[in-house]
């Protein structure tokens, strides 16, 4: 049998069919590859690599592994962690001469096991500290020298224990009033304004290689920001070993303005020390009072009108939160060369202190992960911001 004749037309048709099939196959492979890529999990710490560290404050349940929802998120998304409560004076030094390192040891071990930059919070603060810390055995207030010695021992004991392991310390927390003047706490009343300088000196003595920060809220308020700048300059002139300043970032949907957020980063960067965002969250609930700070001692009675989203966040409010996070992270990325770290104050909405402050029992939605541990639209917006920069 002879082979059929293959003319030029047949060859041409064959080539067209072959080419079309090949292109179709390539498109199918491309689509399958694209779907695989789109299905890959996006991780905060990887997306922001090269810009600044991304962190979270973590609680005791997460440290010991009892939070099966939060722990995987911490390990995947964050490369720095801050002790939310377990290193505060009332927990680690509940009474004079008695230190309890059980929680703080577990925190440091957890962070080390996951190769994280560790932040100790906080050494000297007017809040979450027993009254006995300021008193002698008879209940009388200590004099200046005795108070200095107690502070020195507290700092040397804790920082010394974690020397070379905890990388940075919030040495002094929230020492300023809203108008930028020094808060007249018992630290101030007993020792005087040089308690701040002494705290930094004691921390440096205990660990000369640790980063040492001043940390405060509402620093986007011009008066308070000016007070913080004045304080840092005074410390620098006195030779205090301050290496960084943290603006907490407890924000609301409408305020502070993006301009003030940006101005805070820029003006702090001119001090010649590290700048970081240390306690970021965005409150979506109606204000319970005119006060816009973050003083944990303030409390307001629960009322229905102050808790409007107990059954879930409406879509329009979710969109507002998403846009707010997007706008703020655009500022952070714009000035990434001035920022060393951005830390969220909590992992999921259910962990947030904003559910109980300033009104106990509210349902708030201030973070990037919901109560089930799922990423919210705000998470996607933050990722989009950094991907658009890359």
Tab-separated table of C-alpha atoms in Angstrom:
chain	number	residue	atom	x	y	z
A	1	UNK	CA	0.000	0.000	0.000
A	2	UNK	CA	1.237	3.400	-0.873
A	3	UNK	CA	1.226	6.308	1.689
A	4	UNK	CA	-1.303	9.061	1.068
A	5	UNK	CA	0.098	12.157	-0.475
A	6	UNK	CA	0.778	14.949	2.019
A	7	UNK	CA	0.517	18.215	0.144
A	8	UNK	CA	1.595	21.689	1.237
A	9	UNK	CA	-1.900	22.541	2.443
A	10	UNK	CA	-2.011	19.495	4.718
A	11	UNK	CA	1.350	20.399	6.193
A	12	UNK	CA	0.189	23.950	6.860
A	13	UNK	CA	-2.989	22.746	8.610
A	14	UNK	CA	-0.982	20.290	10.699
A	15	UNK	CA	1.388	23.029	11.832
A	16	UNK	CA	-1.517	25.284	12.817
A	17	UNK	CA	-3.181	22.513	14.830
A	18	UNK	CA	0.100	21.557	16.537
A	19	UNK	CA	0.888	25.156	17.422
A	20	UNK	CA	-2.576	25.762	18.817
A	21	UNK	CA	-2.400	22.650	20.966
A	22	UNK	CA	1.029	23.590	22.214
A	23	UNK	CA	-0.105	27.096	23.162
A	24	UNK	CA	-3.196	25.691	24.861
A	25	UNK	CA	-1.071	23.285	26.859
A	26	UNK	CA	1.285	26.104	27.868
A	27	UNK	CA	-1.638	28.252	28.969
A	28	UNK	CA	-3.017	25.383	31.024
A	29	UNK	CA	0.353	24.840	32.687
A	30	UNK	CA	0.623	28.589	33.337
A	31	UNK	CA	-2.851	28.669	34.878
A	32	UNK	CA	-2.101	25.672	37.058
A	33	UNK	CA	1.200	27.212	38.093
A	34	UNK	CA	-0.534	30.511	38.854
A	35	UNK	CA	-3.144	28.798	40.994
A	36	UNK	CA	-0.392	27.064	42.908
A	37	UNK	CA	1.401	30.345	43.482
A	38	UNK	CA	-1.794	32.090	44.530
A	39	UNK	CA	-2.399	29.278	46.992
A	40	UNK	CA	0.921	29.779	48.703
A	41	UNK	CA	0.630	31.184	52.204
A	42	UNK	CA	1.921	34.727	52.514
A	43	UNK	CA	3.878	35.357	55.694
A	44	UNK	CA	4.318	38.786	57.251
A	45	UNK	CA	7.916	38.301	58.301
A	46	UNK	CA	8.929	37.142	54.832
A	47	UNK	CA	7.083	39.892	52.997
A	48	UNK	CA	8.665	42.591	55.167
A	49	UNK	CA	12.125	41.072	55.127
A	50	UNK	CA	14.592	43.778	54.213
A	51	UNK	CA	12.382	46.575	55.554
A	52	UNK	CA	11.884	46.013	59.290
A	53	UNK	CA	11.152	43.280	61.804
A	54	UNK	CA	7.510	42.293	62.267
A	55	UNK	CA	6.480	41.316	65.773
A	56	UNK	CA	3.728	40.564	68.224
A	57	UNK	CA	3.222	40.765	71.959
A	58	UNK	CA	2.521	37.258	73.226
A	59	UNK	CA	0.804	36.015	76.357
A	60	UNK	CA	1.443	33.191	78.810
A	61	UNK	CA	-0.947	30.712	77.152
A	62	UNK	CA	0.909	31.145	73.883
A	63	UNK	CA	4.309	30.842	75.508
A	64	UNK	CA	3.463	27.477	77.090
A	65	UNK	CA	1.719	26.214	73.944
A	66	UNK	CA	-1.868	26.148	75.243
A	67	UNK	CA	-3.144	28.431	72.474
A	68	UNK	CA	-3.339	26.094	69.488
A	69	UNK	CA	-4.771	28.895	67.363
A	70	UNK	CA	-2.233	31.604	68.170
A	71	UNK	CA	1.039	29.690	68.411
A	72	UNK	CA	1.206	28.650	64.723
A	73	UNK	CA	0.509	32.252	63.699
A	74	UNK	CA	3.314	33.515	65.925
A	75	UNK	CA	5.809	31.031	64.538
A	76	UNK	CA	4.881	31.681	60.908
A	77	UNK	CA	4.358	35.415	60.771
A	78	UNK	CA	6.622	37.079	63.343
A	79	UNK	CA	10.385	37.288	63.794
A	80	UNK	CA	10.307	39.319	67.000
A	81	UNK	CA	8.193	38.929	70.138
A	82	UNK	CA	7.535	41.094	73.177
A	83	UNK	CA	6.502	39.843	76.603
A	84	UNK	CA	2.983	41.256	76.940
A	85	UNK	CA	2.694	40.909	80.715
A	86	UNK	CA	4.937	38.252	82.206
A	87	UNK	CA	7.978	40.507	82.581
A	88	UNK	CA	6.094	43.346	84.262
A	89	UNK	CA	7.036	44.048	87.877
A	90	UNK	CA	3.895	42.582	89.462
A	91	UNK	CA	4.527	39.199	87.826
A	92	UNK	CA	8.292	38.863	87.883
A	93	UNK	CA	8.956	40.669	91.204
A	94	UNK	CA	5.701	40.345	93.179
A	95	UNK	CA	7.220	41.392	96.504
A	96	UNK	CA	10.568	42.802	97.626
A	97	UNK	CA	13.273	40.141	97.495
A	98	UNK	CA	11.029	37.589	95.766
A	99	UNK	CA	11.504	37.041	92.032
A	100	UNK	CA	9.427	34.642	89.948
A	101	UNK	CA	11.102	33.756	86.646
A	102	UNK	CA	8.869	30.835	85.694
A	103	UNK	CA	6.885	32.754	83.078
A	104	UNK	CA	9.744	34.883	81.777
A	105	UNK	CA	12.023	31.862	81.406
A	106	UNK	CA	9.381	30.123	79.301
A	107	UNK	CA	8.929	33.242	77.186
A	108	UNK	CA	12.638	33.512	76.427
A	109	UNK	CA	12.936	29.791	75.722
A	110	UNK	CA	9.957	29.924	73.325
A	111	UNK	CA	11.454	32.850	71.428
A	112	UNK	CA	14.903	31.270	71.273
A	113	UNK	CA	13.462	27.997	69.982
A	114	UNK	CA	11.904	29.961	67.121
A	115	UNK	CA	14.955	32.167	66.428
A	116	UNK	CA	13.202	35.431	67.294
A	117	UNK	CA	14.457	38.869	68.322
A	118	UNK	CA	13.377	39.135	71.963
A	119	UNK	CA	11.984	42.261	73.648
A	120	UNK	CA	11.708	42.479	77.440
A	121	UNK	CA	8.783	44.638	78.602
A	122	UNK	CA	9.081	46.558	80.888
A	123	UNK	CA	11.621	47.387	83.622
A	124	UNK	CA	10.378	50.685	85.102
A	125	UNK	CA	6.715	51.681	84.869
A	126	UNK	CA	4.277	53.387	87.207
A	127	UNK	CA	1.570	50.773	86.522
A	128	UNK	CA	1.259	47.005	87.129
A	129	UNK	CA	3.661	47.275	90.038
A	130	UNK	CA	2.854	46.340	93.666
A	131	UNK	CA	2.679	49.175	96.137
A	132	UNK	CA	5.179	47.286	98.263
A	133	UNK	CA	7.828	47.999	95.630
A	134	UNK	CA	7.932	51.567	96.922
A	135	UNK	CA	7.722	50.707	100.632
A	136	UNK	CA	9.928	49.475	103.436
A	137	UNK	CA	9.034	46.579	105.740
A	138	UNK	CA	6.854	48.913	107.820
A	139	UNK	CA	4.822	50.141	104.862
A	140	UNK	CA	6.479	53.536	104.710
A	141	UNK	CA	7.649	55.033	101.430
A	142	UNK	CA	11.322	54.436	100.747
A	143	UNK	CA	13.673	57.386	100.668
A	144	UNK	CA	15.565	58.324	97.516
A	145	UNK	CA	18.658	56.202	98.107
A	146	UNK	CA	16.682	53.124	99.143
A	147	UNK	CA	14.400	53.472	96.107
A	148	UNK	CA	17.369	53.812	93.777
A	149	UNK	CA	18.871	50.664	95.271
A	150	UNK	CA	15.622	48.744	94.867
A	151	UNK	CA	15.378	49.806	91.222
A	152	UNK	CA	19.026	48.910	90.640
A	153	UNK	CA	18.535	45.445	92.124
A	154	UNK	CA	15.363	44.854	90.107
A	155	UNK	CA	17.021	45.819	86.841
A	156	UNK	CA	20.334	44.077	87.499
A	157	UNK	CA	18.575	40.868	88.550
A	158	UNK	CA	16.284	40.632	85.537
A	159	UNK	CA	18.499	42.023	82.785
A	160	UNK	CA	21.468	40.134	84.200
A	161	UNK	CA	19.555	36.853	84.147
A	162	UNK	CA	18.834	37.241	80.427
A	163	UNK	CA	22.093	38.867	79.420
A	164	UNK	CA	22.873	38.028	75.809
A	165	UNK	CA	19.447	36.414	75.354
A	166	UNK	CA	16.943	39.274	75.531
A	167	UNK	CA	18.041	41.607	72.752
A	168	UNK	CA	16.155	44.775	73.672
A	169	UNK	CA	14.440	46.212	76.748
A	170	UNK	CA	11.672	48.750	77.240
A	171	UNK	CA	13.641	50.287	80.077
A	172	UNK	CA	11.239	53.084	81.004
A	173	UNK	CA	7.594	53.013	79.990
A	174	UNK	CA	5.119	55.890	79.793
A	175	UNK	CA	6.913	58.492	81.895
A	176	UNK	CA	5.207	61.448	80.167
A	177	UNK	CA	1.859	63.174	80.571
A	178	UNK	CA	-0.213	64.028	77.510
A	179	UNK	CA	1.212	67.560	77.496
A	180	UNK	CA	4.774	66.264	77.383
A	181	UNK	CA	5.663	66.984	81.001
A	182	UNK	CA	7.033	64.268	83.268
A	183	UNK	CA	4.407	62.166	85.002
A	184	UNK	CA	4.594	62.654	88.774
A	185	UNK	CA	4.642	58.939	89.527
A	186	UNK	CA	6.094	57.507	92.721
A	187	UNK	CA	9.326	57.011	90.789
A	188	UNK	CA	9.430	60.733	90.143
A	189	UNK	CA	8.251	61.715	93.623
A	190	UNK	CA	10.756	59.568	95.498
A	191	UNK	CA	13.849	59.704	93.273
A	192	UNK	CA	13.309	62.739	91.078
A	193	UNK	CA	13.449	63.090	87.305
A	194	UNK	CA	16.858	61.445	87.130
A	195	UNK	CA	15.222	58.056	87.839
A	196	UNK	CA	14.941	57.675	84.052
A	197	UNK	CA	18.643	58.217	83.458
A	198	UNK	CA	19.523	55.865	86.319
A	199	UNK	CA	17.279	53.135	84.913
A	200	UNK	CA	19.101	53.231	81.575
A	201	UNK	CA	22.485	53.208	83.301
A	202	UNK	CA	21.556	50.198	85.443
A	203	UNK	CA	20.248	48.269	82.417
A	204	UNK	CA	23.446	48.992	80.490
A	205	UNK	CA	25.552	47.840	83.429
A	206	UNK	CA	23.635	44.562	83.516
A	207	UNK	CA	23.937	43.930	79.767
A	208	UNK	CA	26.172	46.322	77.797
A	209	UNK	CA	25.120	44.771	74.471
A	210	UNK	CA	21.341	45.019	74.894
A	211	UNK	CA	19.314	47.645	73.054
A	212	UNK	CA	17.636	50.028	75.515
A	213	UNK	CA	14.403	51.883	74.675
A	214	UNK	CA	12.066	54.537	75.958
A	215	UNK	CA	8.459	53.514	75.180
A	216	UNK	CA	5.242	55.573	75.272
A	217	UNK	CA	1.793	56.090	73.735
A	218	UNK	CA	0.183	59.098	72.008
A	219	UNK	CA	3.528	60.327	70.746
A	220	UNK	CA	1.738	61.425	67.582
A	221	UNK	CA	0.235	64.152	69.772
A	222	UNK	CA	2.539	67.139	69.042
A	223	UNK	CA	2.852	68.243	72.676
A	224	UNK	CA	3.687	64.783	73.929
A	225	UNK	CA	6.017	64.134	71.007
A	226	UNK	CA	7.906	67.336	71.809
A	227	UNK	CA	8.172	66.166	75.410
A	228	UNK	CA	9.579	62.817	74.291
A	229	UNK	CA	12.127	64.520	72.042
A	230	UNK	CA	13.114	66.801	74.898
A	231	UNK	CA	13.462	63.812	77.245
A	232	UNK	CA	15.643	61.845	74.827
A	233	UNK	CA	17.904	64.816	74.217
A	234	UNK	CA	18.304	65.347	77.962
A	235	UNK	CA	19.241	61.687	78.378
A	236	UNK	CA	21.725	61.910	75.530
A	237	UNK	CA	23.304	65.043	76.979
A	238	UNK	CA	23.625	63.254	80.326
A	239	UNK	CA	25.360	60.329	78.632
A	240	UNK	CA	22.526	57.845	79.260
A	241	UNK	CA	22.849	54.729	77.052
A	242	UNK	CA	19.463	55.038	75.305
A	243	UNK	CA	19.495	53.335	71.891
A	244	UNK	CA	15.896	53.622	70.725
A	245	UNK	CA	12.423	55.058	71.152
A	246	UNK	CA	9.157	53.207	70.693
A	247	UNK	CA	5.884	54.841	69.698
A	248	UNK	CA	3.192	52.428	70.754
A	249	UNK	CA	0.687	52.979	67.947
A	250	UNK	CA	-2.587	52.436	69.811
A	251	UNK	CA	-4.561	54.088	67.036
A	252	UNK	CA	-8.207	54.647	66.145
A	253	UNK	CA	-9.924	54.688	62.755
A	254	UNK	CA	-9.937	58.486	62.415
A	255	UNK	CA	-6.955	59.508	64.494
A	256	UNK	CA	-4.146	60.327	64.726
A	257	UNK	CA	-3.741	61.754	61.256
A	258	UNK	CA	-1.365	60.150	58.790
A	259	UNK	CA	0.573	63.396	58.777
A	260	UNK	CA	1.230	63.156	62.525
A	261	UNK	CA	2.161	59.474	62.264
A	262	UNK	CA	4.682	60.360	59.565
A	263	UNK	CA	5.984	63.411	61.417
A	264	UNK	CA	6.577	61.319	64.539
A	265	UNK	CA	8.773	58.836	62.678
A	266	UNK	CA	10.747	61.567	60.922
A	267	UNK	CA	11.320	63.720	63.998
A	268	UNK	CA	12.354	60.753	66.140
A	269	UNK	CA	14.761	59.587	63.451
A	270	UNK	CA	16.556	62.939	63.731
A	271	UNK	CA	17.526	62.041	67.311
A	272	UNK	CA	20.088	59.573	65.987
A	273	UNK	CA	18.571	56.538	67.731
A	274	UNK	CA	16.470	53.606	66.539
A	275	UNK	CA	12.760	54.220	65.990
A	276	UNK	CA	10.138	51.487	66.286
A	277	UNK	CA	6.390	50.944	66.490
A	278	UNK	CA	5.941	48.809	69.578
A	279	UNK	CA	2.258	48.115	70.335
A	280	UNK	CA	0.247	48.550	67.150
A	281	UNK	CA	-3.520	48.039	67.097
A	282	UNK	CA	-6.475	49.970	65.657
A	283	UNK	CA	-9.587	50.470	67.775
A	284	UNK	CA	-12.811	50.241	65.764
A	285	UNK	CA	-15.245	50.912	68.618
A	286	UNK	CA	-16.848	54.236	69.522
A	287	UNK	CA	-14.781	56.222	72.016
A	288	UNK	CA	-15.882	55.734	75.607
A	289	UNK	CA	-14.561	59.161	76.613
A	290	UNK	CA	-12.789	62.202	75.252
A	291	UNK	CA	-9.404	60.900	76.426
A	292	UNK	CA	-7.412	59.404	73.541
A	293	UNK	CA	-4.404	57.971	75.391
A	294	UNK	CA	-3.724	54.453	76.639
A	295	UNK	CA	-3.528	54.749	80.422
A	296	UNK	CA	-4.418	51.258	81.661
A	297	UNK	CA	-5.686	52.619	84.990
A	298	UNK	CA	-8.662	54.312	83.304
A	299	UNK	CA	-11.939	52.387	83.397
A	300	UNK	CA	-15.415	53.103	81.991
A	301	UNK	CA	-18.628	51.207	82.745
A	302	UNK	CA	-19.937	48.957	79.974
A	303	UNK	CA	-22.937	50.346	78.065
A	304	UNK	CA	-24.678	48.826	75.039
A	305	UNK	CA	-23.920	51.807	72.829
A	306	UNK	CA	-20.205	51.375	73.540
A	307	UNK	CA	-20.258	47.758	72.347
A	308	UNK	CA	-22.122	47.905	69.003
A	309	UNK	CA	-20.376	44.992	67.243
A	310	UNK	CA	-20.780	42.195	69.774
A	311	UNK	CA	-22.139	39.885	67.055
A	312	UNK	CA	-19.573	40.719	64.397
A	313	UNK	CA	-17.972	43.598	62.567
A	314	UNK	CA	-20.182	45.125	59.832
A	315	UNK	CA	-18.743	45.115	56.330
A	316	UNK	CA	-18.467	48.897	56.134
A	317	UNK	CA	-16.455	48.928	59.369
A	318	UNK	CA	-14.260	46.110	58.108
A	319	UNK	CA	-13.520	48.207	55.045
A	320	UNK	CA	-12.650	51.216	57.205
A	321	UNK	CA	-10.228	49.101	59.252
A	322	UNK	CA	-8.688	47.680	56.084
A	323	UNK	CA	-8.161	51.107	54.567
A	324	UNK	CA	-6.696	52.446	57.804
A	325	UNK	CA	-4.120	49.659	58.003
A	326	UNK	CA	-3.281	50.169	54.339
A	327	UNK	CA	-2.747	53.895	54.812
A	328	UNK	CA	-0.614	53.448	57.928
A	329	UNK	CA	1.617	50.799	56.381
A	330	UNK	CA	2.150	52.975	53.346
A	331	UNK	CA	3.625	55.525	55.747
A	332	UNK	CA	5.752	52.853	57.431
A	333	UNK	CA	7.093	51.574	54.124
A	334	UNK	CA	7.764	55.116	52.926
A	335	UNK	CA	10.006	55.629	55.961
A	336	UNK	CA	11.229	52.063	56.394
A	337	UNK	CA	14.846	53.232	56.555
A	338	UNK	CA	13.967	54.929	59.862
A	339	UNK	CA	12.092	51.957	61.384
A	340	UNK	CA	13.701	48.883	62.883
A	341	UNK	CA	10.547	47.115	64.009
A	342	UNK	CA	6.736	47.122	63.860
A	343	UNK	CA	5.123	45.069	66.630
A	344	UNK	CA	1.395	44.359	66.972
A	345	UNK	CA	-0.009	44.274	70.501
A	346	UNK	CA	-1.503	40.802	70.339
A	347	UNK	CA	-1.943	38.059	67.752
A	348	UNK	CA	-5.687	37.705	67.133
A	349	UNK	CA	-8.660	39.925	67.926
A	350	UNK	CA	-9.567	37.629	70.797
A	351	UNK	CA	-6.199	38.218	72.477
A	352	UNK	CA	-6.351	42.002	72.381
A	353	UNK	CA	-6.376	44.101	75.523
A	354	UNK	CA	-8.738	46.437	73.654
A	355	UNK	CA	-11.607	44.044	74.438
A	356	UNK	CA	-11.307	45.126	78.070
A	357	UNK	CA	-9.911	48.650	77.957
A	358	UNK	CA	-11.152	51.196	78.735
A	359	UNK	CA	-14.445	49.290	78.924
A	360	UNK	CA	-14.290	45.748	80.241
A	361	UNK	CA	-16.267	43.179	78.273
A	362	UNK	CA	-16.438	44.817	74.859
A	363	UNK	CA	-15.850	43.002	71.563
A	364	UNK	CA	-13.134	44.718	69.545
A	365	UNK	CA	-11.445	43.902	66.234
A	366	UNK	CA	-8.100	45.751	66.248
A	367	UNK	CA	-5.629	43.274	64.726
A	368	UNK	CA	-4.900	41.488	61.451
A	369	UNK	CA	-6.211	38.054	62.483
A	370	UNK	CA	-9.779	37.364	63.590
A	371	UNK	CA	-10.871	35.311	66.583
A	372	UNK	CA	-10.541	32.099	64.588
A	373	UNK	CA	-6.968	32.953	63.648
A	374	UNK	CA	-7.897	33.681	60.029
A	375	UNK	CA	-6.361	36.656	58.204
A	376	UNK	CA	-8.724	39.595	57.802
A	377	UNK	CA	-8.982	41.874	54.753
A	378	UNK	CA	-6.632	44.211	56.630
A	379	UNK	CA	-3.983	41.480	56.471
A	380	UNK	CA	-4.324	41.316	52.693
A	381	UNK	CA	-4.115	45.106	52.470
A	382	UNK	CA	-0.888	45.183	54.458
A	383	UNK	CA	0.598	42.466	52.257
A	384	UNK	CA	-0.480	44.351	49.123
A	385	UNK	CA	1.285	47.483	50.365
A	386	UNK	CA	4.652	45.770	50.737
A	387	UNK	CA	4.282	43.792	47.501
A	388	UNK	CA	3.581	46.984	45.592
A	389	UNK	CA	6.833	48.414	46.935
A	390	UNK	CA	8.885	45.356	45.949
